[in-house]
Amino acid sequence: PVVTVRQQGTDTVEEYRKHGKLVFVRVLSHSGPTRLYVDNPRDLPPNMQQLSGPSGVAQPVYYKLLEWK
């Protein structure tokens, strides 16, 4: 894959492309957890396969965006 790394504010954004198609994006944040956006979990490089669950399917991640009291 072709990897493009760029800075977006304080975050580092890594874009991984395969045959010109965006496969996944990893956002390394200084103020929060690392986020990974995947189009198809099977397209992950072998060194990142541990990010998926035992079935090989990426486990969903949920973020609390807003809360009412």
C-alpha positions as MATLAB code, in Angstrom:
seq = 'PVVTVRQQGTDTVEEYRKHGKLVFVRVLSHSGPTRLYVDNPRDLPPNMQQLSGPSGVAQPVYYKLLEWK';
ca = [
       0.000    0.000    0.000;
       0.924    3.653   -0.481;
       0.987    5.594    2.789;
       0.438    9.347    2.993;
       1.181   11.035    6.320;
       0.018   14.571    7.065;
      -0.532   16.828   10.050;
      -4.024   18.118   10.775;
      -3.773   20.441   13.750;
      -2.172   18.389   16.525;
      -3.255   15.073   14.957;
      -1.213   12.932   12.582;
      -3.331   11.412    9.799;
      -2.052    8.345    7.930;
      -3.919    7.399    4.734;
      -3.314    3.932    3.287;
      -4.164    3.401   -0.382;
      -4.097    0.206   -2.427;
      -4.224    0.548   -6.225;
      -5.256    4.192   -5.756;
      -8.262    3.326   -3.556;
      -8.369    4.608    0.032;
      -8.360    1.463    2.172;
      -8.107    2.824    5.705;
      -7.168    5.905    7.695;
      -5.388    5.996   11.045;
      -5.575    9.172   13.130;
      -2.933    9.489   15.846;
      -4.283   12.040   18.269;
      -2.335   13.821   20.982;
      -5.529   14.592   22.900;
      -7.319   11.239   22.663;
      -7.157    7.617   21.528;
      -5.837    6.533   18.137;
      -8.724    6.121   15.695;
      -8.761    3.694   12.777;
     -11.291    3.951    9.951;
     -11.423    0.800    7.796;
     -13.302    0.215    4.554;
     -12.773   -3.565    4.578;
     -10.973   -5.341    7.492;
      -9.423   -7.870    5.087;
      -7.431   -5.028    3.495;
      -5.469   -4.341    6.693;
      -1.726   -5.050    6.449;
      -0.595   -8.228    8.300;
       1.082   -6.192   11.055;
      -2.297   -4.563   11.865;
      -4.442   -7.713   11.823;
      -4.438   -7.767   15.641;
      -6.805   -4.777   15.467;
      -9.602   -7.090   14.356;
     -11.499   -9.566   16.501;
     -11.038  -13.364   16.517;
     -13.445  -13.714   13.593;
     -11.298  -11.371   11.482;
     -13.990   -8.690   11.565;
     -13.067   -5.289   12.988;
     -14.822   -4.649   16.263;
     -16.939   -1.466   16.288;
     -15.855    1.427   18.452;
     -18.401    3.778   19.942;
     -17.718    7.296   21.166;
     -20.002    9.333   23.394;
     -20.517   12.567   21.477;
     -23.082   14.272   23.659;
     -24.824   13.639   26.958;
     -27.935   15.220   28.480;
     -28.441   15.422   32.232;
];
